[in-house]
XYZ file of C-alpha atoms in Angstrom:
652
model
C 12.474 6.776 13.108
C 9.154 8.623 13.441
C 7.632 6.566 10.630
C 9.026 3.236 9.442
C 7.706 2.126 6.080
C 6.468 -1.462 5.894
C 8.493 -3.124 3.179
C 10.273 -6.352 2.527
C 13.745 -5.775 3.843
C 17.014 -7.594 3.664
C 18.377 -10.180 6.086
C 21.434 -9.719 8.318
C 24.284 -11.679 9.782
C 26.011 -10.424 12.919
C 29.189 -11.978 14.306
C 30.701 -11.351 17.706
C 34.464 -11.131 17.721
C 37.205 -10.148 20.073
C 38.697 -6.682 20.027
C 40.691 -6.056 16.837
C 39.903 -9.629 15.619
C 39.053 -10.125 11.977
C 37.222 -13.321 11.095
C 36.696 -14.777 7.612
C 33.444 -16.544 6.752
C 33.298 -17.623 3.117
C 34.555 -14.588 1.230
C 33.306 -11.902 3.632
C 34.977 -10.528 6.776
C 33.091 -9.292 9.842
C 34.091 -7.214 12.871
C 32.074 -6.361 15.944
C 34.216 -3.909 17.860
C 36.692 -1.300 16.711
C 38.431 0.784 19.403
C 38.682 3.905 17.283
C 38.370 7.436 18.620
C 35.905 8.198 15.841
C 33.432 5.708 17.300
C 31.462 6.953 20.300
C 30.640 4.808 23.306
C 27.028 4.106 22.251
C 28.098 2.741 18.883
C 30.945 0.710 20.394
C 28.504 -0.834 22.842
C 26.005 -1.604 20.075
C 28.667 -3.380 18.020
C 30.144 -5.198 20.986
C 26.790 -6.673 22.042
C 25.540 -7.512 18.558
C 23.997 -11.000 18.349
C 25.605 -13.796 16.341
C 24.624 -14.493 12.750
C 22.965 -17.749 13.722
C 20.236 -15.854 15.560
C 18.982 -14.254 12.316
C 19.618 -16.785 9.532
C 16.926 -15.277 7.269
C 18.047 -11.648 7.412
C 20.339 -9.518 5.237
C 20.880 -6.800 7.815
C 20.179 -5.850 11.410
C 19.450 -2.390 12.729
C 21.730 -1.885 15.707
C 20.483 1.559 16.749
C 17.284 3.438 16.015
C 17.034 6.491 18.261
C 15.241 9.797 18.327
C 15.622 12.684 20.767
C 12.945 15.362 20.374
C 12.694 18.656 22.227
C 9.443 20.621 22.113
C 9.898 24.342 22.669
C 7.213 26.608 24.173
C 6.660 28.368 20.815
C 5.968 25.035 19.077
C 9.427 24.589 17.553
C 10.617 20.963 17.496
C 14.290 20.045 17.529
C 14.740 16.378 16.676
C 17.979 14.401 16.510
C 17.869 10.934 14.933
C 20.378 8.105 14.687
C 20.271 5.016 12.483
C 22.896 2.274 12.526
C 22.921 -0.909 10.426
C 25.263 -3.803 9.881
C 25.121 -5.051 6.293
C 25.952 -8.598 5.294
C 25.261 -8.967 1.602
C 24.835 -7.014 -1.604
C 21.083 -6.673 -1.168
C 21.563 -4.835 2.115
C 23.860 -2.262 0.515
C 20.827 -0.285 -0.640
C 20.667 1.026 2.922
C 23.821 2.967 2.127
C 21.919 5.243 -0.273
C 20.296 7.654 2.166
C 17.531 10.130 1.301
C 16.163 12.322 4.110
C 13.141 14.363 2.955
C 12.198 17.704 4.498
C 10.104 20.770 3.729
C 12.196 23.850 3.045
C 9.346 26.210 3.942
C 9.351 25.348 7.625
C 12.149 22.843 8.296
C 15.930 22.924 8.495
C 18.014 19.768 8.298
C 21.686 19.083 8.880
C 23.771 15.950 8.908
C 25.642 15.668 12.193
C 27.838 12.735 11.198
C 27.863 9.786 8.818
C 30.478 7.063 8.988
C 31.180 3.560 7.757
C 33.085 1.057 9.847
C 34.729 -1.302 7.385
C 35.329 -5.001 8.154
C 39.026 -4.350 8.876
C 38.150 -1.673 11.433
C 38.828 1.351 9.243
C 36.416 4.226 9.896
C 35.446 6.289 6.861
C 33.705 9.586 7.602
C 31.499 11.224 4.997
C 32.845 14.595 3.892
C 30.517 17.581 3.862
C 31.118 18.150 0.149
C 29.623 14.697 -0.540
C 26.216 15.757 0.801
C 23.630 16.818 -1.747
C 20.522 18.933 -1.343
C 17.934 18.368 -4.027
C 14.296 18.909 -4.850
C 11.801 16.083 -4.702
C 9.281 17.707 -7.027
C 11.288 17.713 -10.257
C 9.441 19.673 -12.939
C 6.444 20.437 -10.717
C 7.007 24.015 -9.568
C 3.944 24.051 -7.294
C 5.857 21.802 -4.889
C 9.286 23.445 -4.900
C 9.433 23.307 -1.079
C 9.818 19.527 -1.201
C 13.510 18.945 -0.629
C 15.818 16.125 0.456
C 19.264 15.736 1.963
C 21.005 12.884 0.147
C 24.290 11.062 0.490
C 25.983 7.739 -0.229
C 27.756 6.010 2.620
C 31.438 5.454 1.766
C 33.335 2.181 1.515
C 30.426 -0.252 1.836
C 31.222 -3.942 1.535
C 29.851 -7.103 3.104
C 30.191 -6.781 6.867
C 30.273 -2.978 6.910
C 28.494 -0.981 9.598
C 26.876 2.272 8.545
C 25.952 4.913 11.099
C 24.466 8.361 10.566
C 22.973 11.060 12.771
C 21.006 14.080 11.652
C 18.959 16.913 13.097
C 15.654 18.334 11.892
C 14.343 21.653 13.233
C 10.647 22.172 12.502
C 9.236 25.645 13.005
C 5.591 26.105 14.048
C 4.067 26.568 10.591
C 1.716 23.571 10.383
C -1.332 23.785 12.680
C 0.192 26.753 14.496
C 2.831 24.676 16.190
C 0.686 21.726 17.153
C 2.679 18.520 17.068
C 2.029 14.837 16.460
C 4.384 11.896 16.090
C 4.158 8.168 15.463
C 7.240 6.172 16.452
C 7.522 2.468 15.643
C 9.909 0.251 17.571
C 9.750 -2.924 15.467
C 10.469 -3.154 11.753
C 10.835 -5.689 8.977
C 14.459 -6.176 10.036
C 15.562 -7.083 13.557
C 16.204 -4.035 15.737
C 18.679 -4.353 18.595
C 17.845 -1.070 20.314
C 15.086 1.442 19.583
C 14.638 4.474 21.818
C 12.536 7.606 21.659
C 13.145 10.489 24.071
C 10.752 13.419 24.372
C 11.709 16.622 26.208
C 9.397 19.529 26.986
C 8.131 21.726 29.773
C 6.067 19.848 32.337
C 3.101 22.102 31.621
C 3.211 21.290 27.898
C 3.546 17.504 28.153
C 1.582 16.073 25.169
C -0.844 13.192 25.280
C 0.601 9.831 24.290
C -0.644 6.283 23.748
C 1.211 2.974 23.528
C 0.076 0.618 20.759
C 0.358 -3.173 20.394
C 2.821 -3.515 23.265
C 1.032 -6.315 25.130
C 3.554 -9.023 25.953
C 6.519 -6.917 24.815
C 9.303 -5.534 26.989
C 8.790 -1.838 26.341
C 10.439 0.257 29.065
C 9.392 3.772 30.015
C 11.546 6.281 31.901
C 10.414 9.680 33.147
C 12.464 12.474 34.712
C 11.398 15.883 35.949
C 13.853 18.640 36.744
C 12.322 21.954 37.712
C 9.795 22.896 35.053
C 11.209 20.457 32.474
C 10.223 16.830 31.926
C 11.738 14.141 29.778
C 10.159 10.800 28.985
C 11.828 7.956 27.129
C 10.552 4.677 25.701
C 12.984 1.899 24.810
C 12.942 -1.658 23.488
C 15.842 -4.032 22.887
C 16.366 -7.176 20.810
C 13.177 -6.729 18.817
C 12.370 -9.516 16.340
C 11.637 -8.558 12.756
C 8.068 -8.303 11.573
C 7.493 -11.455 9.576
C 5.843 -10.746 6.229
C 2.980 -13.137 5.488
C 0.243 -13.185 2.848
C -3.069 -11.614 3.924
C -1.533 -10.255 7.135
C -2.987 -7.361 9.191
C -2.193 -3.760 8.316
C 0.919 -2.104 9.705
C -0.853 -0.116 12.505
C -2.200 -3.384 13.913
C 1.203 -5.042 14.319
C 3.664 -2.242 14.970
C 4.701 -1.704 18.572
C 4.512 2.053 18.669
C 3.899 5.204 20.638
C 1.722 7.971 19.250
C 2.160 11.473 20.622
C -0.009 14.517 20.002
C -0.586 18.054 21.241
C -3.589 18.434 18.898
C -6.697 18.899 21.019
C -9.317 17.167 18.864
C -10.186 15.861 15.418
C -12.451 18.889 15.047
C -9.433 21.170 15.404
C -7.829 19.344 12.457
C -11.040 19.786 10.465
C -11.198 23.487 11.314
C -7.531 23.932 10.375
C -7.957 22.288 6.972
C -11.230 24.168 6.397
C -9.376 27.479 6.692
C -6.531 26.222 4.481
C -8.916 25.418 1.630
C -11.114 28.535 1.766
C -8.929 30.725 -0.517
C -9.485 28.174 -3.266
C -13.253 28.770 -3.192
C -13.228 32.482 -3.990
C -15.468 33.386 -6.979
C -13.710 32.783 -10.287
C -15.490 33.771 -13.486
C -13.233 31.597 -15.623
C -14.116 28.561 -13.494
C -17.830 29.378 -13.733
C -17.546 29.478 -17.538
C -15.669 26.158 -17.524
C -18.389 24.499 -15.451
C -21.044 25.750 -17.866
C -19.154 24.240 -20.799
C -18.616 20.884 -19.073
C -22.182 20.349 -17.836
C -23.863 21.710 -20.960
C -26.678 19.359 -21.889
C -26.905 17.723 -18.435
C -30.481 17.468 -17.218
C -29.917 16.015 -13.720
C -27.561 16.676 -10.835
C -26.141 13.176 -11.233
C -25.311 13.785 -14.905
C -23.704 17.105 -13.987
C -21.639 15.574 -11.161
C -20.527 12.741 -13.437
C -19.442 15.190 -16.141
C -17.467 17.383 -13.723
C -15.837 14.374 -12.076
C -14.913 12.850 -15.429
C -13.376 16.110 -16.657
C -11.296 16.632 -13.490
C -10.137 13.019 -13.375
C -8.987 12.941 -17.000
C -7.873 16.514 -17.812
C -5.780 17.323 -14.723
C -2.624 15.255 -14.430
C -2.170 13.672 -11.022
C 1.202 14.058 -9.293
C 1.650 12.383 -5.907
C 4.081 14.867 -4.377
C 2.990 15.702 -0.847
C 5.437 17.101 1.693
C 5.096 19.372 4.703
C 2.596 22.201 4.303
C 2.387 21.403 0.572
C 0.745 18.142 1.633
C -2.194 20.081 3.079
C -2.430 23.580 1.541
C -4.513 23.277 -1.641
C -3.550 25.381 -4.613
C -6.249 27.538 -6.138
C -8.269 26.181 -9.073
C -6.809 28.882 -11.325
C -3.260 27.678 -10.576
C -4.204 24.047 -11.106
C -5.978 24.830 -14.386
C -3.002 26.885 -15.574
C -0.553 24.027 -14.922
C -3.001 21.175 -15.679
C -1.540 19.113 -12.843
C -2.097 18.741 -9.123
C -1.896 16.340 -6.215
C -4.877 14.733 -4.502
C -6.003 17.776 -2.513
C -5.547 20.079 -5.525
C -7.738 17.887 -7.727
C -10.271 17.391 -4.914
C -10.456 21.125 -4.219
C -10.941 21.908 -7.915
C -13.752 19.362 -8.177
C -15.428 20.646 -4.999
C -15.321 24.206 -6.334
C -16.888 23.129 -9.651
C -19.565 21.016 -7.953
C -20.537 23.916 -5.717
C -20.794 26.242 -8.704
C -23.184 23.687 -10.210
C -25.280 23.728 -7.048
C -24.066 20.388 -5.704
C -22.943 20.219 -2.094
C -19.459 18.743 -1.686
C -16.749 18.580 0.972
C -13.155 17.446 1.256
C -12.683 14.129 3.050
C -9.279 13.305 4.541
C -8.313 9.628 4.849
C -5.414 7.193 4.838
C -5.373 5.290 1.591
C -5.158 1.530 1.982
C -6.128 1.647 5.669
C -9.647 0.623 6.671
C -8.989 0.701 10.418
C -10.960 2.974 12.788
C -9.286 6.350 13.179
C -11.476 8.327 15.550
C -10.263 6.400 18.627
C -6.634 7.343 17.949
C -4.993 10.487 19.245
C -5.697 13.353 16.822
C -2.844 13.435 14.331
C -2.157 14.655 10.825
C -0.246 11.423 10.207
C -3.617 9.635 10.160
C -4.243 11.122 6.709
C -2.334 10.864 3.449
C -5.087 11.395 0.885
C -8.015 13.722 0.140
C -11.158 12.694 -1.741
C -14.586 14.265 -2.266
C -17.852 13.463 -0.530
C -20.812 14.973 -2.367
C -24.568 15.127 -1.868
C -25.968 14.533 -5.338
C -29.744 14.723 -5.407
C -29.982 13.446 -1.839
C -27.538 10.587 -2.430
C -24.033 10.448 -0.965
C -21.448 9.959 -3.720
C -17.733 9.474 -3.030
C -15.319 10.618 -5.737
C -11.546 10.329 -6.035
C -10.506 12.552 -8.963
C -6.954 11.135 -8.895
C -8.404 7.853 -10.234
C -9.029 8.411 -13.934
C -9.689 4.682 -14.264
C -12.733 4.853 -11.962
C -16.110 5.614 -13.453
C -18.463 8.008 -11.678
C -19.951 6.332 -8.611
C -16.955 4.075 -8.118
C -13.914 4.804 -5.966
C -10.524 3.065 -5.774
C -10.275 -0.092 -3.704
C -7.543 1.531 -1.586
C -10.047 4.175 -0.432
C -12.839 1.759 0.408
C -13.497 1.049 4.048
C -11.393 4.031 5.137
C -12.688 6.212 7.938
C -12.563 9.722 6.449
C -12.734 13.071 8.224
C -15.287 15.061 6.221
C -14.250 18.708 6.550
C -16.938 21.286 7.373
C -16.973 24.596 9.213
C -17.047 23.760 12.934
C -18.758 20.463 12.100
C -16.156 18.058 10.731
C -17.227 14.446 11.207
C -15.959 10.977 10.409
C -17.737 8.955 7.765
C -16.720 5.617 6.287
C -16.183 5.127 2.574
C -18.423 2.130 1.764
C -16.759 -1.225 1.265
C -17.612 -3.327 -1.737
C -20.339 -5.901 -1.417
C -19.355 -9.240 -2.890
C -21.974 -8.805 -5.615
C -20.434 -5.511 -6.778
C -16.812 -6.618 -6.705
C -15.788 -9.456 -8.947
C -16.102 -11.150 -12.305
C -18.689 -13.135 -14.189
C -17.412 -15.147 -17.152
C -19.461 -17.115 -19.643
C -17.682 -19.396 -22.123
C -19.195 -21.346 -25.012
C -16.855 -23.806 -26.737
C -18.034 -25.245 -30.033
C -15.721 -28.184 -30.667
C -15.034 -29.270 -34.240
C -14.430 -32.897 -35.401
C -10.664 -32.270 -35.587
C -10.734 -31.084 -31.944
C -10.261 -27.455 -32.900
C -12.767 -25.065 -31.366
C -14.416 -21.696 -31.719
C -14.682 -20.166 -28.260
C -17.098 -17.344 -27.447
C -16.329 -15.430 -24.230
C -18.385 -12.849 -22.373
C -16.432 -11.486 -19.405
C -18.016 -8.914 -17.098
C -15.817 -7.184 -14.518
C -16.839 -4.975 -11.612
C -14.927 -3.415 -8.740
C -11.195 -3.743 -8.261
C -10.549 -5.981 -11.287
C -12.526 -3.561 -13.451
C -10.348 -0.707 -12.175
C -7.129 -2.568 -12.961
C -8.274 -3.369 -16.495
C -9.521 0.188 -17.066
C -6.139 1.540 -15.976
C -4.401 -0.839 -18.394
C -6.658 0.174 -21.291
C -6.112 3.882 -20.589
C -2.362 3.399 -20.925
C -2.557 1.236 -24.046
C -2.319 2.676 -27.584
C -5.329 1.785 -29.721
C -3.263 -0.437 -31.965
C -2.174 -2.574 -28.998
C -5.603 -3.183 -27.463
C -5.980 -6.505 -29.299
C -2.842 -7.768 -27.574
C -4.309 -6.718 -24.205
C -7.404 -8.785 -25.035
C -5.223 -11.732 -26.070
C -3.337 -11.486 -22.769
C -6.621 -11.331 -20.874
C -7.849 -14.542 -22.499
C -4.548 -16.267 -21.724
C -4.597 -15.073 -18.117
C -8.099 -16.445 -17.743
C -6.734 -19.803 -18.882
C -8.292 -19.921 -22.357
C -6.050 -20.888 -25.266
C -6.596 -19.713 -28.801
C -6.080 -16.708 -31.064
C -8.343 -13.680 -30.836
C -10.477 -13.423 -33.984
C -12.618 -10.485 -32.928
C -13.532 -8.577 -29.787
C -15.618 -5.729 -28.436
C -15.263 -3.755 -25.202
C -18.013 -1.756 -23.517
C -18.391 -0.003 -20.184
C -21.966 1.041 -19.736
C -22.620 -0.261 -16.220
C -19.586 -2.540 -15.913
C -16.547 -3.395 -18.007
C -17.537 -6.076 -20.510
C -15.398 -7.962 -23.013
C -16.912 -9.944 -25.895
C -14.161 -12.139 -27.360
C -14.051 -14.804 -30.059
C -11.098 -17.206 -30.011
C -10.012 -19.836 -32.515
C -8.165 -22.758 -30.913
C -6.392 -25.172 -33.248
C -6.563 -28.091 -30.837
C -8.001 -28.232 -27.330
C -7.899 -31.942 -26.482
C -5.243 -34.422 -25.417
C -5.479 -37.857 -27.008
C -5.293 -40.885 -24.709
C -5.831 -44.128 -26.658
C -9.229 -43.706 -28.338
C -10.285 -40.951 -25.911
C -9.827 -37.197 -25.777
C -9.310 -35.263 -22.545
C -10.856 -31.802 -22.830
C -9.948 -29.057 -20.343
C -13.008 -27.505 -18.695
C -12.631 -23.782 -18.130
C -13.420 -22.662 -14.561
C -12.547 -19.857 -12.171
C -9.253 -21.534 -11.207
C -8.054 -22.088 -14.779
C -5.721 -19.121 -15.029
C -1.941 -19.652 -14.927
C 0.107 -18.725 -11.916
C -2.344 -19.715 -9.205
C -0.513 -21.176 -6.238
C -1.128 -21.901 -2.600
C -0.227 -18.732 -0.657
C -0.161 -20.651 2.623
C 2.847 -22.928 2.310
C 4.615 -22.066 5.571
C 4.213 -24.685 8.276
C 3.216 -22.119 10.919
C 1.336 -18.840 10.925
C 2.165 -15.784 13.057
C -0.508 -13.236 12.137
C -4.279 -13.476 11.687
C -5.478 -13.942 8.113
C -7.221 -10.804 6.888
C -9.510 -10.159 3.929
C -10.093 -6.440 3.357
C -12.865 -6.660 0.747
C -15.642 -9.044 -0.217
C -15.523 -10.372 -3.775
C -16.862 -13.072 -6.056
C -16.013 -14.944 -9.245
C -18.498 -16.983 -11.263
C -18.017 -18.978 -14.444
C -20.392 -20.858 -16.693
C -18.760 -22.998 -19.375
C -20.708 -24.792 -22.089
C -18.877 -27.326 -24.267
C -20.728 -28.481 -27.384
C -19.222 -31.590 -28.967
C -19.445 -32.344 -32.710
C -21.837 -34.968 -34.050
C -20.737 -38.491 -33.186
C -18.945 -37.518 -29.956
C -20.095 -37.746 -26.353
C -18.810 -37.265 -22.819
C -18.026 -40.490 -20.996
C -16.573 -38.972 -17.846
C -17.115 -35.652 -16.064
C -15.800 -34.235 -12.772
C -17.883 -34.779 -9.682
C -19.381 -31.903 -7.701
C -17.103 -30.221 -5.158
C -17.762 -27.856 -2.297
C -14.896 -26.358 -0.267
C -14.743 -23.655 2.393
C -12.614 -22.035 5.065
C -13.558 -19.249 7.522
C -13.358 -16.519 4.825
C -13.789 -18.300 1.472
C -16.091 -20.762 -0.230
C -16.091 -22.539 -3.575
C -18.479 -24.888 -5.313
C -18.366 -26.460 -8.768
C -20.707 -28.800 -10.604
C -21.067 -30.239 -14.111
C -24.221 -31.375 -15.919
C -24.614 -33.320 -19.167
C -27.312 -33.088 -21.783
C -29.503 -36.144 -22.321
C -27.332 -37.372 -25.210
C -24.083 -36.498 -23.380
C -22.933 -34.234 -26.227
C -23.071 -31.018 -24.211
C -21.502 -30.270 -20.839
C -22.356 -27.254 -18.684
C -19.951 -26.381 -15.879
C -20.907 -23.843 -13.205
C -18.724 -22.682 -10.366
C -18.823 -19.917 -7.792
C -16.034 -18.519 -5.618
C -16.752 -16.028 -2.830
C -14.514 -14.225 -0.367
C -15.847 -12.363 2.658
C -14.278 -9.349 4.320
C -13.057 -10.219 7.804
C -10.256 -11.939 9.703
C -9.471 -15.368 11.122
C -6.974 -16.248 13.821
C -3.745 -18.187 13.238
C -5.353 -21.210 14.883
C -7.498 -21.661 11.762
C -4.460 -21.620 9.465
C -4.736 -25.324 8.604
C -8.248 -24.746 7.224
C -6.897 -22.193 4.753
C -4.092 -24.547 3.736
C -6.571 -27.360 3.149
C -8.896 -25.070 1.182
C -6.171 -23.961 -1.221
C -4.739 -27.447 -1.620
C -8.194 -28.647 -2.670
C -8.917 -25.587 -4.800
C -5.784 -25.895 -6.903
C -6.861 -29.369 -8.038
C -9.666 -27.655 -9.951
C -7.087 -26.008 -12.225
C -6.790 -29.264 -14.184
C -10.521 -29.952 -14.444
C -11.083 -32.218 -17.472
C -13.838 -34.090 -19.229
C -13.396 -37.401 -21.049
C -14.919 -37.615 -24.542
C -15.162 -40.447 -27.038
C -16.415 -40.895 -30.563
C -19.744 -42.714 -30.455
């Protein structure tokens, strides 16, 4: 397929059998070859040469065929025929039988050539045309009525079934005046037995192409020229699945792929989008009046920008429906204001228009959300972008704004956007700029806890928790979706997730420069009696429930990657009642691996009635090779011991 989504996918079992032989394994039957006239030679060959189940013991399914044949016509029309074939071995894999093929009705036509299921007993069930559905993807959102999908359910699926479908997509030269770009991935999160892409065009119009991540792989390339026509094919066979690991590199870094483009330059993409957005910036008296109402009382450009951003982020509903030309052509502010909804480029365009009315320079910035890899060295391609944000010059300071993120305060931007290389659109001067990454000091949490222990080992616990960056955004999003009457429960859950027991007595939440919680808990009993001693838990940054070692596999395939820097600090003060003292406290620890560090220490007052714990965790953005995997394992093994940090107390 042109784009394979990275997702956790099922496992597969493939069994080789003789012609017409049916074999029973447990309760499921499997066949590998069915001499039926409905099965073409390519499919028969794929089934006949399928590997045995033992080769893929951790898979629910295997993709037998993944092919694309694309013809580029001189006028820019693309005729693409795709084939996907799977063998399914358990109930989880049956989801592959529910097929949804999206397309854009404004410039694309789609038709199903054939869909068939080969059942375990050799029966071939062909999908009838009246079982195919055409439906909209946009639901109630009329602005995106061109977003359509061809949908069908494969018939007769059971364990051991093979599903096979072929379809054709004709794309007319509506986007970028017929310019074409494609990204084809050969490997996937399931094993692929054969993946092949064939490109056909006139020799004079042969596009640029680049092979990615193919070092050490057996990627074959075939080229044929006949007269003025050229065809080029790339093929791989017996491709292992992409193993999913924690903190692994992004998909573009591990996919064996070919990128193809007839787009001349990144500037041509910038110029194209610049012309698409211009109709939205025509003078609009109603919009001028709206801007005056929103920024009334603002005395600085920063206050004005903050007010306009806040209004756009919270008043215009975000809908993430982006297909075909609708993914790039912004709707006018008047249409967006009439409907009070829009996708990322609609909200960005509205905000840019309002900022410009207020005398603040602003431009659209196209990026790929969640991808902080360099883009400008790739072949120019629209597939490098899936999101539009705003880059503004506010009083001489660059401010990035994402109006789809109502949970982000002015000056902040979602974590998924940070580090992305964005194409800032300007007339004949579009340039790449990088959305700033977080610094560790601006991304993390600082928690101060004061526990006043009573003689009966109950305690009043005072918490001040300050959140910045990605955790702040997550909590803000939760609070926005929570009815006022349920906020106390959110606070109670927060305290529990931090690892602090007790019932919330009172709380206050503020967000002046960062999200701050002031919480008072009442804990009925915090100690564990052992003979004449009490063991008191000492709150620290590892105290929360659910922490576990993410690096439990014996071997590592991919480098370990940290996308953002972050920190977590805690200071815990435990005040004992009169007549009690600490007789044992944890010793100081200091752990590190190539990307993380942690230190923790405890100090006692002169009379041993007060303990102060301080710890600091820091993670750096970067990557470390698989050869350092054991250091990460050791770090987490040591770190998790801190979860049960305790102090020993005794009555004097």
